[in-house]
Tab-separated table of C-alpha atoms and ligand atoms in Angstrom:
chain	number	residue	atom	x	y	z
A	1	MET	CA	-0.131	-0.154	-0.157
A	2	SER	CA	1.673	3.677	-0.965
A	3	ILE	CA	0.657	6.426	1.167
A	4	LYS	CA	0.285	9.253	-0.991
A	5	GLU	CA	1.753	12.736	0.760
A	6	LYS	CA	-1.127	15.192	0.749
A	7	LYS	CA	-0.288	18.386	-1.101
A	8	PRO	CA	-0.666	21.894	1.232
A	9	ASN	CA	-3.958	23.379	0.211
A	10	PRO	CA	-3.063	27.453	-0.334
A	11	VAL	CA	-6.330	28.020	0.925
A	12	GLU	CA	-6.220	26.230	3.889
A	13	THR	CA	-2.728	27.189	4.665
A	14	ALA	CA	-3.868	31.090	4.475
A	15	VAL	CA	-6.381	30.517	6.460
A	16	ASN	CA	-4.254	28.784	9.121
A	17	GLU	CA	-1.528	31.332	8.967
A	18	GLN	CA	-4.333	34.244	9.544
A	19	LYS	CA	-5.610	32.041	12.504
A	20	GLN	CA	-2.268	31.985	13.929
A	21	VAL	CA	-1.634	35.567	13.439
A	22	ALA	CA	-4.803	36.141	15.111
A	23	ALA	CA	-3.905	33.976	18.121
A	24	ARG	CA	-0.690	35.953	18.855
A	25	LEU	CA	-1.662	38.003	21.739
A	26	ILE	CA	-0.087	41.540	22.709
A	27	SER	CA	-0.920	43.656	25.604
A	28	VAL	CA	-2.280	47.134	25.755
A	29	TYR	CA	-3.384	49.627	28.072
A	30	ILE	CA	-6.883	50.836	27.348
A	31	MET	CA	-8.545	53.515	29.930
A	32	GLY	CA	-5.013	52.727	31.912
A	33	LYS	CA	-6.118	48.963	32.237
A	34	ARG	CA	-4.067	45.912	30.826
A	35	TYR	CA	-5.562	43.795	28.362
A	36	GLU	CA	-4.235	41.179	26.201
A	37	VAL	CA	-5.705	41.388	22.640
A	38	PRO	CA	-4.838	39.621	19.419
A	39	GLU	CA	-2.007	41.251	17.652
A	40	GLY	CA	-3.153	42.708	13.893
A	41	PHE	CA	-6.638	44.317	15.321
A	42	THR	CA	-7.453	47.593	14.962
A	43	ILE	CA	-7.770	49.617	18.329
A	44	MET	CA	-11.163	49.254	17.436
A	45	LYS	CA	-11.514	45.699	17.611
A	46	ALA	CA	-9.008	45.228	20.175
A	47	MET	CA	-11.209	47.419	22.189
A	48	GLU	CA	-14.659	45.241	21.644
A	49	TYR	CA	-12.209	42.264	22.438
A	50	ALA	CA	-11.368	43.554	26.061
A	51	GLY	CA	-15.041	43.841	26.363
A	52	TYR	CA	-15.814	47.327	25.312
A	53	LYS	CA	-19.050	47.922	23.938
A	54	PHE	CA	-19.321	50.963	21.412
A	55	ILE	CA	-22.474	52.862	21.770
A	56	ARG	CA	-20.763	56.328	20.682
A	57	GLY	CA	-17.453	56.754	18.901
A	58	CYS	CA	-18.366	54.385	16.046
A	59	GLY	CA	-19.997	54.426	13.013
A	60	CYS	CA	-18.891	53.572	9.614
A	61	ARG	CA	-15.813	51.166	10.971
A	62	GLY	CA	-14.137	52.443	7.429
A	63	GLY	CA	-12.390	55.659	8.310
A	64	THR	CA	-15.039	57.849	6.693
A	65	CYS	CA	-17.199	58.919	9.418
A	66	GLY	CA	-14.707	60.365	11.956
A	67	ALA	CA	-16.516	59.167	14.972
A	68	CYS	CA	-13.738	57.191	16.395
A	69	GLY	CA	-11.072	59.754	17.566
A	70	THR	CA	-8.279	57.991	19.563
A	71	VAL	CA	-5.380	59.361	21.518
A	72	TYR	CA	-2.693	56.899	22.444
A	73	ARG	CA	1.027	56.960	23.439
A	74	LYS	CA	3.634	54.094	22.948
A	75	PRO	CA	5.982	53.426	25.605
A	76	GLY	CA	9.049	55.076	25.812
A	77	ASP	CA	7.917	58.246	24.153
A	78	TYR	CA	6.605	61.405	25.672
A	79	LYS	CA	4.386	62.003	22.556
A	80	ILE	CA	0.934	61.769	22.598
A	81	GLN	CA	-0.350	60.246	19.191
A	82	VAL	CA	-3.684	60.649	17.756
A	83	ALA	CA	-5.923	57.843	15.100
A	84	LEU	CA	-8.966	56.692	14.207
A	85	ALA	CA	-9.481	53.583	16.120
A	86	CYS	CA	-10.972	51.709	13.098
A	87	GLN	CA	-8.274	52.576	10.970
A	88	LYS	CA	-5.072	52.097	13.782
A	89	THR	CA	-3.733	48.554	14.768
A	90	VAL	CA	-2.868	48.222	17.924
A	91	GLU	CA	0.938	47.731	19.016
A	92	PRO	CA	2.686	46.078	22.093
A	93	ASP	CA	2.007	48.267	25.293
A	94	MET	CA	0.476	50.960	23.711
A	95	TYR	CA	-1.978	53.081	26.261
A	96	ILE	CA	-5.130	53.867	24.552
A	97	ALA	CA	-7.768	56.028	25.090
A	98	GLN	CA	-11.073	57.168	23.243
A	99	ILE	CA	-12.292	60.448	22.699
A	100	PRO	CA	-15.465	59.692	20.898
A	101	PHE	CA	-17.157	63.343	21.537
A	102	PHE	CA	-14.901	66.609	21.788
A	103	PRO	CA	-16.971	69.861	22.437
A	104	ALA	CA	-15.830	72.310	20.252
A	105	ASN	CA	-17.486	75.390	19.307
A	106	ARG	CA	-19.838	75.358	16.189
A	107	ALA	CA	-21.184	78.878	15.282
A	108	SER	CA	-24.841	78.971	14.383
A	109	TYR	CA	-25.910	80.682	11.427
A	110	GLU	CA	-28.814	80.912	8.891
A	111	PHE	CA	-27.157	79.907	5.634
A	112	SER	CA	-29.252	81.489	3.258
A	113	LYS	CA	-28.691	84.713	4.798
A	114	LEU	CA	-24.732	84.042	4.304
A	115	THR	CA	-22.663	85.296	1.140
A	116	SER	CA	-19.318	84.480	-0.104
A	117	ALA	CA	-17.663	87.580	1.806
A	118	PRO	CA	-15.173	86.010	3.952
A	119	GLU	CA	-15.777	88.700	6.782
A	120	GLU	CA	-18.879	86.593	7.532
A	121	ILE	CA	-16.883	83.524	8.473
A	122	PHE	CA	-14.626	85.961	10.652
A	123	LYS	CA	-17.433	87.412	12.181
A	124	LEU	CA	-18.682	83.861	13.254
A	125	TYR	CA	-15.382	82.520	14.465
A	126	PRO	CA	-13.315	85.346	15.195
A	127	GLU	CA	-11.041	82.756	17.088
A	128	LEU	CA	-9.364	81.998	13.529
A	129	PHE	CA	-7.061	84.758	14.249
A	130	ARG	CA	-5.880	82.924	17.680
A	131	CYS	CA	-3.725	80.545	15.117
A	132	VAL	CA	-0.377	80.767	15.856
A	133	ALA	CA	0.513	78.832	13.176
A	134	CYS	CA	2.559	75.941	15.140
A	135	ASN	CA	0.860	73.452	12.484
A	136	ALA	CA	-0.124	70.675	15.472
A	137	CYS	CA	-3.250	70.538	13.852
A	138	SER	CA	-1.681	69.137	10.581
A	139	LYS	CA	0.161	66.899	12.508
A	140	ALA	CA	-2.830	65.279	13.964
A	141	CYS	CA	-4.956	64.876	10.850
A	142	PRO	CA	-5.674	61.402	10.237
A	143	GLN	CA	-6.315	62.135	6.660
A	144	GLY	CA	-3.205	63.995	6.125
A	145	ILE	CA	-4.987	67.376	5.628
A	146	GLU	CA	-2.741	70.702	5.515
A	147	VAL	CA	-5.156	72.181	8.221
A	148	MET	CA	-2.876	74.705	8.894
A	149	ASP	CA	-2.423	75.975	5.738
A	150	ALA	CA	-6.367	75.849	4.975
A	151	ILE	CA	-6.494	77.996	8.427
A	152	SER	CA	-4.265	80.606	6.652
A	153	ALA	CA	-6.111	80.210	3.464
A	154	LEU	CA	-9.368	81.210	5.073
A	155	LYS	CA	-7.333	84.205	7.257
A	156	ARG	CA	-6.113	85.657	3.712
A	157	GLY	CA	-10.062	85.517	2.826
A	158	ASP	CA	-9.689	82.595	0.281
A	159	ILE	CA	-12.869	80.623	1.178
A	160	SER	CA	-12.078	78.338	-2.391
A	161	GLU	CA	-8.658	77.095	-1.071
A	162	ALA	CA	-9.828	76.587	2.406
A	163	ALA	CA	-12.700	74.328	0.306
A	164	ARG	CA	-10.207	72.626	-1.940
A	165	LEU	CA	-7.631	71.732	0.862
A	166	SER	CA	-10.134	70.455	3.516
A	167	PHE	CA	-12.025	68.821	1.033
A	168	GLU	CA	-11.242	65.172	2.628
A	169	CYS	CA	-11.840	66.301	6.132
A	170	ILE	CA	-13.937	63.686	7.912
A	171	GLN	CA	-14.635	65.778	10.909
A	172	CYS	CA	-13.108	63.707	13.539
A	173	GLY	CA	-12.316	66.772	15.495
A	174	LEU	CA	-8.520	65.195	16.419
A	175	CYS	CA	-6.862	68.937	14.905
A	176	THR	CA	-9.243	70.689	17.385
A	177	SER	CA	-7.997	68.526	20.341
A	178	ARG	CA	-4.571	69.424	19.705
A	179	CYS	CA	-5.255	72.970	19.008
A	180	PHE	CA	-3.901	75.526	21.814
A	181	GLY	CA	-5.566	78.540	19.830
A	182	GLU	CA	-8.781	76.666	20.451
A	183	LEU	CA	-10.210	76.577	16.920
A	184	ALA	CA	-12.772	74.361	15.784
A	185	GLN	CA	-10.978	73.730	12.240
A	186	TYR	CA	-13.562	71.233	11.104
A	187	HIS	CA	-16.314	73.263	11.945
A	188	ILE	CA	-14.586	76.265	10.467
A	189	PHE	CA	-14.046	74.257	6.995
A	190	GLN	CA	-17.383	72.858	6.956
A	191	LEU	CA	-19.033	76.273	6.868
A	192	ALA	CA	-16.335	77.456	4.260
A	193	ARG	CA	-17.018	74.302	1.870
A	194	ARG	CA	-20.670	74.955	2.100
A	195	ILE	CA	-20.021	78.635	0.866
A	196	TYR	CA	-17.941	77.283	-1.562
A	197	GLY	CA	-20.437	74.920	-3.090
A	198	ALA	CA	-23.340	77.417	-2.736
A	199	ARG	CA	-22.102	80.666	-3.567
A	200	VAL	CA	-18.637	80.322	-5.271
A	201	LEU	CA	-18.953	77.432	-7.471
A	202	PRO	CA	-20.978	77.727	-10.677
A	203	ARG	CA	-24.252	75.993	-10.897
A	204	ALA	CA	-24.611	72.496	-12.184
A	205	GLU	CA	-26.623	72.951	-15.357
A	206	HIS	CA	-26.820	69.248	-15.869
A	207	LEU	CA	-28.291	68.663	-12.202
A	208	ALA	CA	-30.995	71.459	-12.773
A	209	ASP	CA	-32.159	70.080	-16.018
A	210	MET	CA	-32.508	66.599	-14.765
A	211	VAL	CA	-34.473	68.103	-11.581
A	212	LYS	CA	-36.844	69.852	-14.051
A	213	ALA	CA	-37.349	66.535	-16.140
A	214	VAL	CA	-37.979	64.626	-12.793
A	215	SER	CA	-40.653	67.318	-11.520
A	216	GLU	CA	-42.192	67.530	-14.791
A	217	GLY	CA	-43.306	63.703	-14.346
A	218	LYS	CA	-40.817	62.793	-17.380
A	219	TYR	CA	-40.085	59.686	-15.299
A	220	GLU	CA	-43.363	58.809	-14.034
A	221	ALA	CA	-44.082	55.887	-16.791
A	222	ILE	CA	-40.690	54.121	-16.064
A	223	LEU	CA	-40.832	54.416	-12.456
A	224	GLU	CA	-44.537	53.081	-12.631
A	225	LYS	CA	-42.766	50.350	-15.246
A	226	LEU	CA	-40.428	49.228	-12.245
A	227	LYS	CA	-42.780	49.514	-9.784
A	228	ASN	CA	-44.857	46.647	-11.217
A	229	THR	CA	-41.897	44.611	-11.947
A	230	LYS	CA	-41.379	41.259	-9.988
A	231	GLU	CA	-39.026	41.337	-7.249
A	232	ASP	CA	-36.811	38.492	-9.065
A	233	GLU	CA	-36.619	40.713	-12.441
A	234	LEU	CA	-36.026	43.872	-10.530
A	235	LYS	CA	-32.845	42.273	-9.007
A	236	LYS	CA	-32.032	40.753	-12.371
A	237	LEU	CA	-32.147	44.379	-13.893
A	238	TYR	CA	-29.957	45.914	-10.868
A	239	GLN	CA	-27.301	43.437	-11.182
A	240	GLU	CA	-26.929	43.817	-14.982
A	241	ARG	CA	-27.195	47.183	-14.987
A	242	GLU	CA	-24.120	49.190	-16.363
A	243	VAL	CA	-22.150	50.838	-13.802
A	244	GLU	CA	-20.487	54.335	-14.269
A	245	PRO	CA	-16.941	53.745	-13.662
A	246	VAL	CA	-15.473	55.755	-11.121
A	247	SER	CA	-12.823	57.521	-13.269
A	248	ALA	CA	-16.221	58.819	-15.706
A	249	GLY	CA	-15.965	62.404	-17.021
A	250	GLU	CA	-18.632	65.031	-17.115
A	251	ASP	CA	-19.860	63.571	-20.410
A	252	TRP	CA	-20.651	59.873	-19.478
A	253	LYS	CA	-23.923	58.238	-20.689
A	254	PRO	CA	-24.609	54.627	-20.719
A	255	LYS	CA	-24.531	52.615	-23.743
A	256	ASP	CA	-27.773	51.334	-23.464
A	257	GLY	CA	-29.899	55.216	-23.760
A	258	LYS	CA	-33.162	53.326	-23.494
A	259	TYR	CA	-34.211	54.668	-20.164
A	260	LEU	CA	-33.093	58.152	-21.086
A	261	GLN	CA	-34.668	58.323	-24.395
A	262	GLU	CA	-38.057	56.758	-22.864
A	263	ALA	CA	-37.992	59.975	-20.766
A	264	ARG	CA	-37.852	62.765	-23.717
B	1	FES	S1	-15.679	54.343	12.637
B	1	FES	FE1	-16.029	55.622	11.257
B	1	FES	S2	-13.925	56.841	11.033
B	1	FES	FE2	-13.808	55.180	12.669
Protein backbone atom coordinates (compact mmCIF):
# COMPACT_ATOMS: atom_id res chain seq x y z
CA MET A 1 0.00 0.00 0.00
CA SER A 2 1.43 3.35 -0.92
CA ILE A 3 0.81 6.41 1.14
CA LYS A 4 0.31 9.53 -0.95
CA GLU A 5 1.74 12.67 0.55
CA LYS A 6 -1.05 15.19 0.92
CA LYS A 7 -0.30 18.35 -1.01
CA PRO A 8 -0.80 21.52 1.05
CA ASN A 9 -3.95 23.34 0.07
CA PRO A 10 -3.01 27.04 -0.42
CA VAL A 11 -6.38 28.27 0.84
CA GLU A 12 -6.18 26.15 4.01
CA THR A 13 -2.60 27.29 4.57
CA ALA A 14 -3.59 30.94 4.29
CA VAL A 15 -6.51 30.46 6.69
CA ASN A 16 -4.28 28.65 9.20
CA GLU A 17 -1.67 31.37 8.97
CA GLN A 18 -4.35 33.98 9.59
CA LYS A 19 -5.57 32.02 12.62
CA GLN A 20 -2.03 31.88 14.01
CA VAL A 21 -1.57 35.62 13.52
CA ALA A 22 -4.93 36.30 15.18
CA ALA A 23 -4.02 33.99 18.04
CA ARG A 24 -0.84 35.89 18.89
CA LEU A 25 -1.72 38.15 21.79
CA ILE A 26 -0.06 41.37 22.78
CA SER A 27 -0.73 43.55 25.79
CA VAL A 28 -2.14 47.05 25.54
CA TYR A 29 -3.53 49.50 28.11
CA ILE A 30 -7.07 50.67 27.46
CA MET A 31 -8.20 53.55 29.67
CA GLY A 32 -5.29 52.63 31.93
CA LYS A 33 -6.10 48.94 32.33
CA ARG A 34 -3.98 46.17 30.85
CA TYR A 35 -5.53 43.72 28.36
CA GLU A 36 -4.23 40.95 26.13
CA VAL A 37 -5.53 41.45 22.59
CA PRO A 38 -4.78 39.79 19.24
CA GLU A 39 -1.95 41.34 17.28
CA GLY A 40 -3.09 42.87 14.01
CA PHE A 41 -6.43 44.01 15.37
CA THR A 42 -7.45 47.64 14.97
CA ILE A 43 -7.79 49.61 18.19
CA MET A 44 -11.56 49.39 17.78
CA LYS A 45 -11.59 45.62 17.40
CA ALA A 46 -9.09 45.23 20.23
CA MET A 47 -11.31 47.29 22.54
CA GLU A 48 -14.31 45.16 21.64
CA TYR A 49 -12.23 42.03 22.20
CA ALA A 50 -11.37 43.43 25.65
CA GLY A 51 -15.07 43.77 26.45
CA TYR A 52 -15.84 47.38 25.50
CA LYS A 53 -19.07 48.01 23.68
CA PHE A 54 -19.27 51.00 21.37
CA ILE A 55 -22.47 52.92 21.89
CA ARG A 56 -20.90 56.17 20.71
CA GLY A 57 -17.56 56.80 19.05
CA CYS A 58 -18.09 54.30 16.28
CA GLY A 59 -19.87 54.66 12.97
CA CYS A 60 -18.67 53.48 9.58
CA ARG A 61 -15.70 51.35 10.73
CA GLY A 62 -14.15 52.31 7.44
CA GLY A 63 -12.27 55.56 8.17
CA THR A 64 -14.85 57.92 6.71
CA CYS A 65 -17.29 59.05 9.41
CA GLY A 66 -14.72 60.46 11.85
CA ALA A 67 -16.53 59.15 14.93
CA CYS A 68 -13.70 57.17 16.50
CA GLY A 69 -11.01 59.67 17.48
CA THR A 70 -8.43 58.06 19.73
CA VAL A 71 -5.33 59.21 21.57
CA TYR A 72 -2.48 56.88 22.40
CA ARG A 73 1.09 56.86 23.58
CA LYS A 74 3.76 54.27 22.98
CA PRO A 75 6.08 53.16 25.77
CA GLY A 76 9.30 55.16 26.02
CA ASP A 77 7.80 58.01 23.98
CA TYR A 78 6.59 61.22 25.59
CA LYS A 79 4.49 62.08 22.53
CA ILE A 80 0.72 61.76 22.56
CA GLN A 81 -0.42 60.50 19.17
CA VAL A 82 -3.86 60.55 17.62
CA ALA A 83 -5.60 58.15 15.25
CA LEU A 84 -8.90 56.70 14.17
CA ALA A 85 -9.67 53.60 16.25
CA CYS A 86 -11.11 51.78 13.25
CA GLN A 87 -7.94 52.28 11.21
CA LYS A 88 -4.95 52.14 13.54
CA THR A 89 -3.72 48.69 14.53
CA VAL A 90 -2.60 47.99 18.08
CA GLU A 91 1.07 47.91 19.02
CA PRO A 92 2.61 46.23 22.06
CA ASP A 93 2.12 48.11 25.33
CA MET A 94 0.48 51.15 23.80
CA TYR A 95 -1.71 53.28 26.09
CA ILE A 96 -5.07 53.97 24.49
CA ALA A 97 -8.00 56.26 25.29
CA GLN A 98 -11.07 57.07 23.21
CA ILE A 99 -12.32 60.62 22.68
CA PRO A 100 -15.64 59.94 21.00
CA PHE A 101 -16.87 63.49 21.37
CA PHE A 102 -14.99 66.76 21.59
CA PRO A 103 -17.04 69.76 22.76
CA ALA A 104 -15.80 72.16 20.10
CA ASN A 105 -17.48 75.47 19.29
CA ARG A 106 -19.86 75.31 16.35
CA ALA A 107 -21.26 78.70 15.37
CA SER A 108 -24.94 78.92 14.61
CA TYR A 109 -26.01 80.76 11.48
CA GLU A 110 -28.80 80.97 8.98
CA PHE A 111 -27.09 79.74 5.87
CA SER A 112 -29.49 81.36 3.40
CA LYS A 113 -28.44 84.77 4.74
CA LEU A 114 -24.71 84.19 4.28
CA THR A 115 -22.80 85.48 1.27
CA SER A 116 -19.34 84.54 0.06
CA ALA A 117 -17.73 87.47 1.89
CA PRO A 118 -14.91 86.09 4.09
CA GLU A 119 -15.79 88.65 6.76
CA GLU A 120 -18.90 86.62 7.55
CA ILE A 121 -16.74 83.64 8.49
CA PHE A 122 -14.48 85.96 10.52
CA LYS A 123 -17.53 87.21 12.42
CA LEU A 124 -18.83 83.72 13.15
CA TYR A 125 -15.41 82.34 14.08
CA PRO A 126 -13.25 85.24 15.33
CA GLU A 127 -10.98 82.70 17.05
CA LEU A 128 -9.66 81.95 13.56
CA PHE A 129 -7.11 84.68 14.24
CA ARG A 130 -5.87 82.97 17.39
CA CYS A 131 -4.02 80.49 15.16
CA VAL A 132 -0.30 80.78 15.92
CA ALA A 133 0.74 78.56 13.00
CA CYS A 134 2.21 75.83 15.23
CA ASN A 135 0.96 73.15 12.77
CA ALA A 136 -0.08 70.72 15.55
CA CYS A 137 -3.44 70.46 13.74
CA SER A 138 -1.90 69.18 10.50
CA LYS A 139 0.21 66.66 12.39
CA ALA A 140 -2.92 65.34 14.13
CA CYS A 141 -5.00 64.91 10.98
CA PRO A 142 -5.58 61.22 10.11
CA GLN A 143 -6.53 62.31 6.58
CA GLY A 144 -3.20 64.03 5.95
CA ILE A 145 -4.90 67.40 5.40
CA GLU A 146 -2.71 70.48 5.62
CA VAL A 147 -5.03 71.92 8.25
CA MET A 148 -2.84 74.89 9.13
CA ASP A 149 -2.51 75.89 5.45
CA ALA A 150 -6.28 75.76 5.06
CA ILE A 151 -6.69 78.01 8.13
CA SER A 152 -4.08 80.40 6.71
CA ALA A 153 -6.02 80.48 3.41
CA LEU A 154 -9.16 81.45 5.29
CA LYS A 155 -7.33 84.17 7.20
CA ARG A 156 -6.36 85.59 3.78
CA GLY A 157 -10.03 85.40 2.78
CA ASP A 158 -9.45 82.59 0.27
CA ILE A 159 -12.54 80.43 0.84
CA SER A 160 -11.98 78.39 -2.35
CA GLU A 161 -8.49 77.32 -1.28
CA ALA A 162 -9.69 76.45 2.24
CA ALA A 163 -12.51 74.35 0.76
CA ARG A 164 -10.13 72.62 -1.65
CA LEU A 165 -7.53 71.84 1.02
CA SER A 166 -10.09 70.56 3.52
CA PHE A 167 -12.15 68.57 1.05
CA GLU A 168 -11.28 65.21 2.63
CA CYS A 169 -12.04 66.29 6.20
CA ILE A 170 -14.11 63.65 8.01
CA GLN A 171 -14.95 65.88 10.99
CA CYS A 172 -13.19 63.71 13.57
CA GLY A 173 -12.11 66.80 15.53
CA LEU A 174 -8.62 65.52 16.27
CA CYS A 175 -7.12 68.78 14.95
CA THR A 176 -9.18 70.70 17.49
CA SER A 177 -8.17 68.41 20.31
CA ARG A 178 -4.52 69.43 19.71
CA CYS A 179 -5.05 73.14 18.99
CA PHE A 180 -3.99 75.46 21.76
CA GLY A 181 -5.54 78.39 19.92
CA GLU A 182 -8.84 76.57 20.63
CA LEU A 183 -10.03 76.64 17.02
CA ALA A 184 -12.66 74.20 15.83
CA GLN A 185 -11.01 73.84 12.44
CA TYR A 186 -13.37 71.14 11.20
CA HIS A 187 -16.49 73.21 11.86
CA ILE A 188 -14.91 76.28 10.27
CA PHE A 189 -13.95 74.26 7.18
CA GLN A 190 -17.43 72.82 6.91
CA LEU A 191 -18.83 76.33 6.70
CA ALA A 192 -16.17 77.28 4.14
CA ARG A 193 -17.08 74.28 1.96
CA ARG A 194 -20.79 75.06 2.22
CA ILE A 195 -20.21 78.65 1.14
CA TYR A 196 -17.90 77.47 -1.65
CA GLY A 197 -20.45 74.94 -2.93
CA ALA A 198 -23.45 77.25 -2.73
CA ARG A 199 -22.03 80.69 -3.51
CA VAL A 200 -18.72 80.32 -5.35
CA LEU A 201 -18.96 77.26 -7.63
CA PRO A 202 -21.05 77.74 -10.79
CA ARG A 203 -24.41 75.96 -10.78
CA ALA A 204 -24.41 72.47 -12.31
CA GLU A 205 -26.63 72.95 -15.37
CA HIS A 206 -27.10 69.24 -16.06
CA LEU A 207 -28.35 68.72 -12.50
CA ALA A 208 -30.87 71.54 -12.87
CA ASP A 209 -32.04 69.99 -16.17
CA MET A 210 -32.50 66.59 -14.55
CA VAL A 211 -34.39 68.02 -11.53
CA LYS A 212 -36.67 69.85 -13.99
CA ALA A 213 -37.26 66.67 -16.00
CA VAL A 214 -38.11 64.71 -12.84
CA SER A 215 -40.47 67.37 -11.51
CA GLU A 216 -42.20 67.58 -14.89
CA GLY A 217 -43.01 63.90 -14.54
CA LYS A 218 -40.84 62.68 -17.44
CA TYR A 219 -39.77 59.59 -15.51
CA GLU A 220 -43.20 58.69 -14.19
CA ALA A 221 -43.88 55.99 -16.80
CA ILE A 222 -40.54 54.26 -16.21
CA LEU A 223 -41.00 54.41 -12.45
CA GLU A 224 -44.48 52.98 -12.79
CA LYS A 225 -43.11 50.15 -14.92
CA LEU A 226 -40.44 49.40 -12.34
CA LYS A 227 -42.97 49.46 -9.51
CA ASN A 228 -44.95 46.77 -11.30
CA THR A 229 -41.92 44.58 -12.00
CA LYS A 230 -41.53 41.33 -10.07
CA GLU A 231 -38.81 41.24 -7.41
CA ASP A 232 -36.67 38.65 -9.23
CA GLU A 233 -36.77 40.64 -12.43
CA LEU A 234 -35.90 43.81 -10.52
CA LYS A 235 -32.91 42.10 -8.93
CA LYS A 236 -31.76 40.92 -12.35
CA LEU A 237 -32.11 44.42 -13.78
CA TYR A 238 -30.15 45.83 -10.87
CA GLN A 239 -27.37 43.27 -11.10
CA GLU A 240 -27.02 43.63 -14.85
CA ARG A 241 -27.19 47.41 -14.92
CA GLU A 242 -24.35 49.36 -16.47
CA VAL A 243 -22.38 50.93 -13.64
CA GLU A 244 -20.82 54.33 -14.15
CA PRO A 245 -17.02 53.87 -13.90
CA VAL A 246 -15.28 55.72 -11.06
CA SER A 247 -13.11 57.52 -13.61
CA ALA A 248 -16.09 58.61 -15.76
CA GLY A 249 -15.96 62.17 -17.03
CA GLU A 250 -18.72 64.77 -17.01
CA ASP A 251 -20.06 63.63 -20.39
CA TRP A 252 -20.45 59.93 -19.49
CA LYS A 253 -23.66 58.32 -20.68
CA PRO A 254 -24.79 54.68 -20.46
CA LYS A 255 -24.33 52.66 -23.66
CA ASP A 256 -27.95 51.68 -23.49
CA GLY A 257 -29.80 54.99 -23.62
CA LYS A 258 -33.20 53.29 -23.58
CA TYR A 259 -34.36 54.73 -20.25
CA LEU A 260 -33.07 58.23 -20.97
CA GLN A 261 -34.81 58.24 -24.34
CA GLU A 262 -38.03 56.94 -22.87
CA ALA A 263 -38.10 59.96 -20.61
CA ARG A 264 -37.93 62.43 -23.48
S1 LIG B 1 -15.80 54.45 12.79
FE1 LIG B 1 -16.00 55.87 11.14
S2 LIG B 1 -13.99 56.68 10.97
FE2 LIG B 1 -13.78 55.15 12.46
